[in-house]
PDB file of C-alpha atoms in Angstrom:
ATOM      1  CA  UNK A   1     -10.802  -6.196  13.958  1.00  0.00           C
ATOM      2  CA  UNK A   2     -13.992  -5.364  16.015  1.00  0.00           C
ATOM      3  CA  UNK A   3     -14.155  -2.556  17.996  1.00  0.00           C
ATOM      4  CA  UNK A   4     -16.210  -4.894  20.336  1.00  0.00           C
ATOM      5  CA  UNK A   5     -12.618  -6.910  21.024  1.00  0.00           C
ATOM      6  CA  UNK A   6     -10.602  -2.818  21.297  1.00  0.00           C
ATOM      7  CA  UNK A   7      -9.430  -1.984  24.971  1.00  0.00           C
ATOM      8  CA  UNK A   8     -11.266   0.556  26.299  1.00  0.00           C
ATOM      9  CA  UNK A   9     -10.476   3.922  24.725  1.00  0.00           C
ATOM     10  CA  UNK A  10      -8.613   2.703  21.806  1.00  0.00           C
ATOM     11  CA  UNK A  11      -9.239   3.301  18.453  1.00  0.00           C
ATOM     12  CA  UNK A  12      -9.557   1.498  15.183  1.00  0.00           C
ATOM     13  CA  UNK A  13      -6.088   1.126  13.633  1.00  0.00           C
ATOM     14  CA  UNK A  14      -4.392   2.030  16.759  1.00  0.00           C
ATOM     15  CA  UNK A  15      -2.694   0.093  19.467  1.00  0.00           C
ATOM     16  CA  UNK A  16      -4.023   1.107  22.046  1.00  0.00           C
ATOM     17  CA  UNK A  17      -5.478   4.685  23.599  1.00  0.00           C
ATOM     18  CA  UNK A  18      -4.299   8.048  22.166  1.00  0.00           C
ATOM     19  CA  UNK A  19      -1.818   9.915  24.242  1.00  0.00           C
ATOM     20  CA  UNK A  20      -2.884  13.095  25.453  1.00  0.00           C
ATOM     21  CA  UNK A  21      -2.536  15.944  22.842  1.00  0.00           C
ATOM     22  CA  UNK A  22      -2.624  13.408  20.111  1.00  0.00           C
ATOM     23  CA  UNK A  23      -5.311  12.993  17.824  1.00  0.00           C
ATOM     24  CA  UNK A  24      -6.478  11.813  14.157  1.00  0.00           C
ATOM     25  CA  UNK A  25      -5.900  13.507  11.197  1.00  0.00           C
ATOM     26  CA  UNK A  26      -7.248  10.809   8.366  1.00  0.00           C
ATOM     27  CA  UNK A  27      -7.858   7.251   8.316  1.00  0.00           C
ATOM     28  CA  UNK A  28      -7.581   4.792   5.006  1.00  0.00           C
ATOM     29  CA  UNK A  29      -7.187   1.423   3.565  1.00  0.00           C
ATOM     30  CA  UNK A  30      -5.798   0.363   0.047  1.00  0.00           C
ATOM     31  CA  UNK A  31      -8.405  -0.137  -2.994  1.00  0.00           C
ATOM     32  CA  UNK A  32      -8.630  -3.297  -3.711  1.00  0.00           C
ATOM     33  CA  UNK A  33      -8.726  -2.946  -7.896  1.00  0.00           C
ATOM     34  CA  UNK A  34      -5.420  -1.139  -6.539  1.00  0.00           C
ATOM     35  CA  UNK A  35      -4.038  -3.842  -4.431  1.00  0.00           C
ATOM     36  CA  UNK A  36      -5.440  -6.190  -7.555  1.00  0.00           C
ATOM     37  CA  UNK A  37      -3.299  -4.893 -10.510  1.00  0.00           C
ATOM     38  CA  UNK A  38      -0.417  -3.501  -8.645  1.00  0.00           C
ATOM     39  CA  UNK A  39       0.514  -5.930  -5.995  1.00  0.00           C
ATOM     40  CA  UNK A  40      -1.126  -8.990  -7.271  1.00  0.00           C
ATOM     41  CA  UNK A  41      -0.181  -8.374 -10.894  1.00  0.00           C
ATOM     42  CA  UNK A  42      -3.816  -9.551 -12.132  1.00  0.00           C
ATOM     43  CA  UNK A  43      -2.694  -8.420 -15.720  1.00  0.00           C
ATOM     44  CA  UNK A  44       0.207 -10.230 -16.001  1.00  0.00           C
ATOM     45  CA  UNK A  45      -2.047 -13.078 -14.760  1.00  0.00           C
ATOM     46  CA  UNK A  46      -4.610 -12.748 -17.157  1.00  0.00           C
ATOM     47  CA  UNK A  47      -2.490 -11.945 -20.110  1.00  0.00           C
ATOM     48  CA  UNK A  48      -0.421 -15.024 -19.474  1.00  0.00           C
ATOM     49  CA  UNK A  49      -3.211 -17.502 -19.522  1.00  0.00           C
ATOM     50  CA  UNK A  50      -4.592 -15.931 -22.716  1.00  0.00           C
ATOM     51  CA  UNK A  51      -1.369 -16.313 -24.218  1.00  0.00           C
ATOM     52  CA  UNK A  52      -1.535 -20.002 -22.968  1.00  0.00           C
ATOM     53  CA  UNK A  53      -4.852 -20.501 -23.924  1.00  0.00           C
ATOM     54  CA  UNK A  54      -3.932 -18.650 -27.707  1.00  0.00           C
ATOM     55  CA  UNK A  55      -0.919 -20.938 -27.894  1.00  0.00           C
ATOM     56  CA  UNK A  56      -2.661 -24.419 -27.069  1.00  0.00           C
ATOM     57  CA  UNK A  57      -5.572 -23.764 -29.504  1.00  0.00           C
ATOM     58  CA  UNK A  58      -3.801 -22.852 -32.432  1.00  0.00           C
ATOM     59  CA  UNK A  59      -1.551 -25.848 -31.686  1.00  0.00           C
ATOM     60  CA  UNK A  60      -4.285 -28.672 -31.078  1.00  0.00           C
ATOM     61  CA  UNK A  61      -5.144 -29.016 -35.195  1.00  0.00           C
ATOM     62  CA  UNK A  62      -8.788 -29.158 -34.952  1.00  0.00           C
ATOM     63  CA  UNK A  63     -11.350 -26.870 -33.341  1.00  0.00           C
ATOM     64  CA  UNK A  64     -12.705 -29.663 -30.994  1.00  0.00           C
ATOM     65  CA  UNK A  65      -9.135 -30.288 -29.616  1.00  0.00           C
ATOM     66  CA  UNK A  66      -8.576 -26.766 -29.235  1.00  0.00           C
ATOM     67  CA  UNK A  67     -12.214 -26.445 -27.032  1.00  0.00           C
ATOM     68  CA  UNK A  68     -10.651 -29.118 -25.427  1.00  0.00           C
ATOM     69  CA  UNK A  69      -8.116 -27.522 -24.290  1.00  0.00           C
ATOM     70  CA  UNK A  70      -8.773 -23.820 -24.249  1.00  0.00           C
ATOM     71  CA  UNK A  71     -11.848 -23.991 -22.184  1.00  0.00           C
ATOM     72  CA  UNK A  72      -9.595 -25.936 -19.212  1.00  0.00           C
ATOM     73  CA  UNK A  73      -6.968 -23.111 -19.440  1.00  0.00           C
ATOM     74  CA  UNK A  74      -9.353 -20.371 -19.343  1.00  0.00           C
ATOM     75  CA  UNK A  75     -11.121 -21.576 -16.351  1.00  0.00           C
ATOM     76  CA  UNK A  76      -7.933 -22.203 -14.359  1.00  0.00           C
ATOM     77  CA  UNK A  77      -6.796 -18.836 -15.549  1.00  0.00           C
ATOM     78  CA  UNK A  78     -10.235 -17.420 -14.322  1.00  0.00           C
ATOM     79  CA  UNK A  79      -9.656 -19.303 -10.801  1.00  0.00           C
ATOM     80  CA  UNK A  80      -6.367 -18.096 -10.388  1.00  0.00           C
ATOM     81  CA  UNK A  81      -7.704 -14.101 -10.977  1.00  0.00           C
ATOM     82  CA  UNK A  82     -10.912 -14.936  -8.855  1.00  0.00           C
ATOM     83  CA  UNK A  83      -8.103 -15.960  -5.647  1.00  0.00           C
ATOM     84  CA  UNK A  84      -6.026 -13.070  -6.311  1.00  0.00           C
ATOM     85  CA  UNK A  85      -9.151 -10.541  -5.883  1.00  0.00           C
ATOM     86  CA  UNK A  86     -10.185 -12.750  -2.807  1.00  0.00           C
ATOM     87  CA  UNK A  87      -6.306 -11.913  -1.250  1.00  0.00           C
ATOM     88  CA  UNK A  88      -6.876  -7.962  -2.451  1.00  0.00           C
ATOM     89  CA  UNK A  89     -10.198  -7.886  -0.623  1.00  0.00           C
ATOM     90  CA  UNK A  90      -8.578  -9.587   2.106  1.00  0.00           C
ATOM     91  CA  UNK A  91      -5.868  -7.179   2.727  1.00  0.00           C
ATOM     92  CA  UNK A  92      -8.114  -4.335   1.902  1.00  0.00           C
ATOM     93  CA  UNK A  93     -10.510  -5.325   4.606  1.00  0.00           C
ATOM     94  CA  UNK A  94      -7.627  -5.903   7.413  1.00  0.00           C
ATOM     95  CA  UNK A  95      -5.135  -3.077   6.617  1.00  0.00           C
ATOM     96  CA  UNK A  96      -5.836   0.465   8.042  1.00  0.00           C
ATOM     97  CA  UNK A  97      -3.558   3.435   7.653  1.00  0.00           C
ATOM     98  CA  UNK A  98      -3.760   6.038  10.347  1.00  0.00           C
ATOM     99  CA  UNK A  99      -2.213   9.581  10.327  1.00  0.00           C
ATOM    100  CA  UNK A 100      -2.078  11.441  14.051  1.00  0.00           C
ATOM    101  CA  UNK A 101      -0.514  14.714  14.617  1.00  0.00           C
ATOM    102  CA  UNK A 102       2.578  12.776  15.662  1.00  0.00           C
ATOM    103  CA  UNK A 103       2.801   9.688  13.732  1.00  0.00           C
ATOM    104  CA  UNK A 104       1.799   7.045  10.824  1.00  0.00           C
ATOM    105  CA  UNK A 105       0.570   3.904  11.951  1.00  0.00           C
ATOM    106  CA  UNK A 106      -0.048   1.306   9.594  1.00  0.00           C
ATOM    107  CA  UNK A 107      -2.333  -1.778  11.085  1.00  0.00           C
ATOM    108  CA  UNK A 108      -2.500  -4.699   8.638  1.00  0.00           C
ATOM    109  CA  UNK A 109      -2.704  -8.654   8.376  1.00  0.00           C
ATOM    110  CA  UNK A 110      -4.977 -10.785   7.346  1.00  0.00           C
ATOM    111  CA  UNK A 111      -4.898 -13.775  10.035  1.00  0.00           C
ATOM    112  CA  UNK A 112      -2.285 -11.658  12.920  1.00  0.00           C
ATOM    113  CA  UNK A 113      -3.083  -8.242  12.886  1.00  0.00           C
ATOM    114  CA  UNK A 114       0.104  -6.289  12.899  1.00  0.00           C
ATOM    115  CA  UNK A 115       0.738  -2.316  14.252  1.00  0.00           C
ATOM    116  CA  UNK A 116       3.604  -0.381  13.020  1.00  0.00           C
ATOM    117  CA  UNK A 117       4.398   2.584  14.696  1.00  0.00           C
ATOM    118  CA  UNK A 118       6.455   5.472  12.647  1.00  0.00           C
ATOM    119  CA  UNK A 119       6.701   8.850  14.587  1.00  0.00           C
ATOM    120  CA  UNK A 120       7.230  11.590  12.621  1.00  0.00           C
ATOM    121  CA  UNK A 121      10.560  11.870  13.800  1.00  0.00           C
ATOM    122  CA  UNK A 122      11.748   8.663  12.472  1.00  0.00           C
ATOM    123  CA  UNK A 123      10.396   9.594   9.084  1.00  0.00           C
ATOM    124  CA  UNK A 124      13.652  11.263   6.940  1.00  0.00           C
ATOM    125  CA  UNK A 125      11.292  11.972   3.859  1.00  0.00           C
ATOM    126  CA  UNK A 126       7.901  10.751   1.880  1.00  0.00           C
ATOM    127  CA  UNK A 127       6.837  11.431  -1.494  1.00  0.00           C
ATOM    128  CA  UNK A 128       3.480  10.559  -3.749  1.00  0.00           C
ATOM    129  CA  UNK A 129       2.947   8.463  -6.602  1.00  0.00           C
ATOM    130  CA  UNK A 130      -0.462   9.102  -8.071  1.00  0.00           C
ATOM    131  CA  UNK A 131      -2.364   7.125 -10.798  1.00  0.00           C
ATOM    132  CA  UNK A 132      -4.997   8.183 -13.180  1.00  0.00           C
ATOM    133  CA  UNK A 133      -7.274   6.651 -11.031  1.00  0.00           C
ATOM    134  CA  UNK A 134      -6.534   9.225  -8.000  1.00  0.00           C
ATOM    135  CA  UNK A 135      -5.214   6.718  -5.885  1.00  0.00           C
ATOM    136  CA  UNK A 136      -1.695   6.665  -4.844  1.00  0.00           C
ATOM    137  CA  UNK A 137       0.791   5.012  -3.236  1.00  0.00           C
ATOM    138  CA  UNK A 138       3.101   7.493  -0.427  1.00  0.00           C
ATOM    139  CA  UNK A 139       6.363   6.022   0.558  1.00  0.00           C
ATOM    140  CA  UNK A 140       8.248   7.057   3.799  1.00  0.00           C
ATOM    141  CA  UNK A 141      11.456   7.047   3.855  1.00  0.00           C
ATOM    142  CA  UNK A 142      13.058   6.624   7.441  1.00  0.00           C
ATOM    143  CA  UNK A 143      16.051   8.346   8.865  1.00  0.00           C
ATOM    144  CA  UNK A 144      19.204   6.263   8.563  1.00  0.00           C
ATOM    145  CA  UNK A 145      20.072   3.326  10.631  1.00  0.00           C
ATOM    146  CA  UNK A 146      16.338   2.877  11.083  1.00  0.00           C
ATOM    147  CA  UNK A 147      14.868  -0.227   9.419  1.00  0.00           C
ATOM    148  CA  UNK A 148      11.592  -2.491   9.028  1.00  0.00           C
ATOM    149  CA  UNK A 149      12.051  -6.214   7.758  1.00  0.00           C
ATOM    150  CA  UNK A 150      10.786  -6.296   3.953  1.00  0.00           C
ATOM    151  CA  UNK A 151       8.817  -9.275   4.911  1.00  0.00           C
ATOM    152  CA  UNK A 152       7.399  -8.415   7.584  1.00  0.00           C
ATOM    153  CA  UNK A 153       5.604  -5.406   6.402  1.00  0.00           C
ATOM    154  CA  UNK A 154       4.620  -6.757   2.786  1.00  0.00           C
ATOM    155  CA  UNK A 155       2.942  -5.544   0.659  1.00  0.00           C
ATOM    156  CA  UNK A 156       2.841  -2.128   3.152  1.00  0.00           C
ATOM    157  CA  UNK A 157       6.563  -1.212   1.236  1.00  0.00           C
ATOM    158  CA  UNK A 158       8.276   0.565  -1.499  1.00  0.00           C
ATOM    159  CA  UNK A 159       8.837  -2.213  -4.204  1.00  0.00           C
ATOM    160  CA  UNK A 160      12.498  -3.508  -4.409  1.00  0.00           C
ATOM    161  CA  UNK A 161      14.153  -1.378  -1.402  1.00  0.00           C
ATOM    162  CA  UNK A 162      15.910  -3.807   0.377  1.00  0.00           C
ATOM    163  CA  UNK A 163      18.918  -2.529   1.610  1.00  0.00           C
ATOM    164  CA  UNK A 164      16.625   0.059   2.825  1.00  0.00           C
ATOM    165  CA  UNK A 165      13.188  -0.784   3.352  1.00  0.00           C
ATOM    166  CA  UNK A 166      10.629   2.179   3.019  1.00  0.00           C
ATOM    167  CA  UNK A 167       7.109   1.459   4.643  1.00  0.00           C
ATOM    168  CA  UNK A 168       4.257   2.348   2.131  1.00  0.00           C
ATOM    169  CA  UNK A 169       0.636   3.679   2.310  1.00  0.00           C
ATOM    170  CA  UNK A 170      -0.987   1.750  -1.093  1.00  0.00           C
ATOM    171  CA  UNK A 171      -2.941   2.688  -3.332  1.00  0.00           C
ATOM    172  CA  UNK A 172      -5.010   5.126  -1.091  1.00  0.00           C
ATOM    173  CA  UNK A 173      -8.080   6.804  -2.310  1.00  0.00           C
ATOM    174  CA  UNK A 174      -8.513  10.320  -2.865  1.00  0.00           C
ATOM    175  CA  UNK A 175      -3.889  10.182  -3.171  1.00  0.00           C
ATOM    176  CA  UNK A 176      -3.505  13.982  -3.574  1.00  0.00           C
ATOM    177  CA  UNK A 177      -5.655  14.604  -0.756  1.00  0.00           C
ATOM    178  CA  UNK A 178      -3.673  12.065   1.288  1.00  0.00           C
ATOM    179  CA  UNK A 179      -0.393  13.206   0.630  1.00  0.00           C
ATOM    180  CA  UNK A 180      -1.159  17.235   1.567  1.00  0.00           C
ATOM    181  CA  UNK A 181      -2.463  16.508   4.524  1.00  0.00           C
ATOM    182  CA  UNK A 182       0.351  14.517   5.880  1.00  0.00           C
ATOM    183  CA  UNK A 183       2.634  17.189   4.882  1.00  0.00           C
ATOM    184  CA  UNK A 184       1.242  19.486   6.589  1.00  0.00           C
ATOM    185  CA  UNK A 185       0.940  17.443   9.594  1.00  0.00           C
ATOM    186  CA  UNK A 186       4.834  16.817   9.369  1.00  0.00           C
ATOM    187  CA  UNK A 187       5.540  20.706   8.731  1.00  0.00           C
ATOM    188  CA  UNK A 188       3.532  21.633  11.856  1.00  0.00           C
ATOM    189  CA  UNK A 189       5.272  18.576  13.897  1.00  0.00           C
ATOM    190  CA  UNK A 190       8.831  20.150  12.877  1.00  0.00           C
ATOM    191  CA  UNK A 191       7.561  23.931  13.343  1.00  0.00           C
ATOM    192  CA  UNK A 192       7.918  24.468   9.473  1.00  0.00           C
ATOM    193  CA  UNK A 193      11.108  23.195   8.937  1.00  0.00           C
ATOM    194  CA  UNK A 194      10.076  19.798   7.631  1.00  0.00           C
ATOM    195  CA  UNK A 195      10.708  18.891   4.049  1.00  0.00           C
ATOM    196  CA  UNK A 196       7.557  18.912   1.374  1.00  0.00           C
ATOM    197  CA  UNK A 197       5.754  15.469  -0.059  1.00  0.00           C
ATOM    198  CA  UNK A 198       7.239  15.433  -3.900  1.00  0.00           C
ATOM    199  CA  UNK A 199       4.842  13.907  -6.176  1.00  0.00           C
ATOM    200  CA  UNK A 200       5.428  11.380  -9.259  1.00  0.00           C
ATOM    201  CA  UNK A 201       3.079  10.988 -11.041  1.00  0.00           C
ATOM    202  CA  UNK A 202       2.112   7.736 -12.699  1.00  0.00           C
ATOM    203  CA  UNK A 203       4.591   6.197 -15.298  1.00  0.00           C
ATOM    204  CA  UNK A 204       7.762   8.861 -13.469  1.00  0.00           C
ATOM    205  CA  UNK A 205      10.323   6.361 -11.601  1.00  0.00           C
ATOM    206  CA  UNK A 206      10.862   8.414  -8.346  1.00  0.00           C
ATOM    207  CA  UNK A 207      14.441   7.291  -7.331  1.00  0.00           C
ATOM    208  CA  UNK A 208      15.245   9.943  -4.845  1.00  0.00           C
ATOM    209  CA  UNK A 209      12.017  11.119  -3.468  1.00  0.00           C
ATOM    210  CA  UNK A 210      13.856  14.060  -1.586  1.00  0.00           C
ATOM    211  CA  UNK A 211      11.594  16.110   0.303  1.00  0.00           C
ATOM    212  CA  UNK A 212       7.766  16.109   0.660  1.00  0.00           C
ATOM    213  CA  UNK A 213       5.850  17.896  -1.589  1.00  0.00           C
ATOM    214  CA  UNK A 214       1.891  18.261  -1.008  1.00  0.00           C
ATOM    215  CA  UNK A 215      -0.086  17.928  -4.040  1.00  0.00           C
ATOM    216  CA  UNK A 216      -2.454  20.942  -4.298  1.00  0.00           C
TER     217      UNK A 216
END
């Protein structure tokens, strides 16, 4: 969204003006190789068309049939990974993940623009996942009886938490970064007494994140 179409005195990624004694802390979007490989599954993609592709060629007898029908798969495959990128960029270029000194707000949507609003209050723990790339993904869990419809936020959520849906920054840049700041942001919102930002690292299954421990 153009900040030519923002009431005046609000910012990028927010709803509208910042309260007094609010202000930014960071600002990020997902990667889109990111968004790509973990969202959008390009590998599976790609090695399922190859295995297609293997499959058809060794089956058609004769290495004319098999160009015959190899070079169709492959291209189909090669459309399917070319739309999946176009969707990554996509939500790359319309998500925007904003951390105040009181709250995450994650703007996103690629034809409606959608805020979501999560003071700091509301947020019961978060935790890190970081990749070998140094991007990460930082789930929040929310206190209890507090809920966001799966839909309605995806892909902006922890994979497969239904019963509880936890909203999720992905695949930011510069994770470890990320992830100390906010917990220091939620330490000084709770005068100290806020829990740490827990990191798992990539390849760890992080069932109970716990409290927030800040990558140094």
């Amino acid at each position: 969204m153009s900040g030519d179409f923002l009431p005046e005195g609000t910012l990028r990624g927010l709803p509208g003006p910042l309260p007094p004694g609010e202000r930014i802390l960071w600002q990020g979007a997902p990667t889109t190789a990111g968004l790509l490989v973990r969202v959008f599954h390009a590998r599976l993609v790609i090695a399922w068309f190859s295995v297609c592709a293997l499959a058809f060629g060794l089956a058609a007898g004769s290495p004319a049939a098999a160009l015959r029908v190899v070079a169709p798969t492959l291209v189909i495959g090669a459309g399917a990974v070319a739309l999946l990128w176009l969707l990554a960029w996509l939500t790359h270029r319309t998500t925007l993940y904003t951390v105040t000194n009181r709250r995450v707000v994650l703007q996103a949507g690629i034809a409606l623009p959608v805020t979501h609003n999560l003071p700091f209050a509301q947020i019961e723990t978060a935790a890190l996942r970081a990749f070998t790339d140094g991007s990460g993904d930082l789930p929040l869990r929310l206190q209890p009886g507090l809920r966001i419809a799966y839909l309605h936020i995806w892909p902006h959520v922890r994979p497969w938490r239904l019963a509880r849906t936890e909203p999720m920054l992905r695949s930011v840049p510069d994770a470890d970064a990320a992830a100390a700041l906010l917990a220091r942001a939620l330490e000084a919102h709770a005068d100290g007494t806020a829990p740490p930002v827990r990191v798992a690292r990539l390849g760890r299954a992080d069932e109970n994140p716990g409290r927030l421990v800040a990558a140094e």
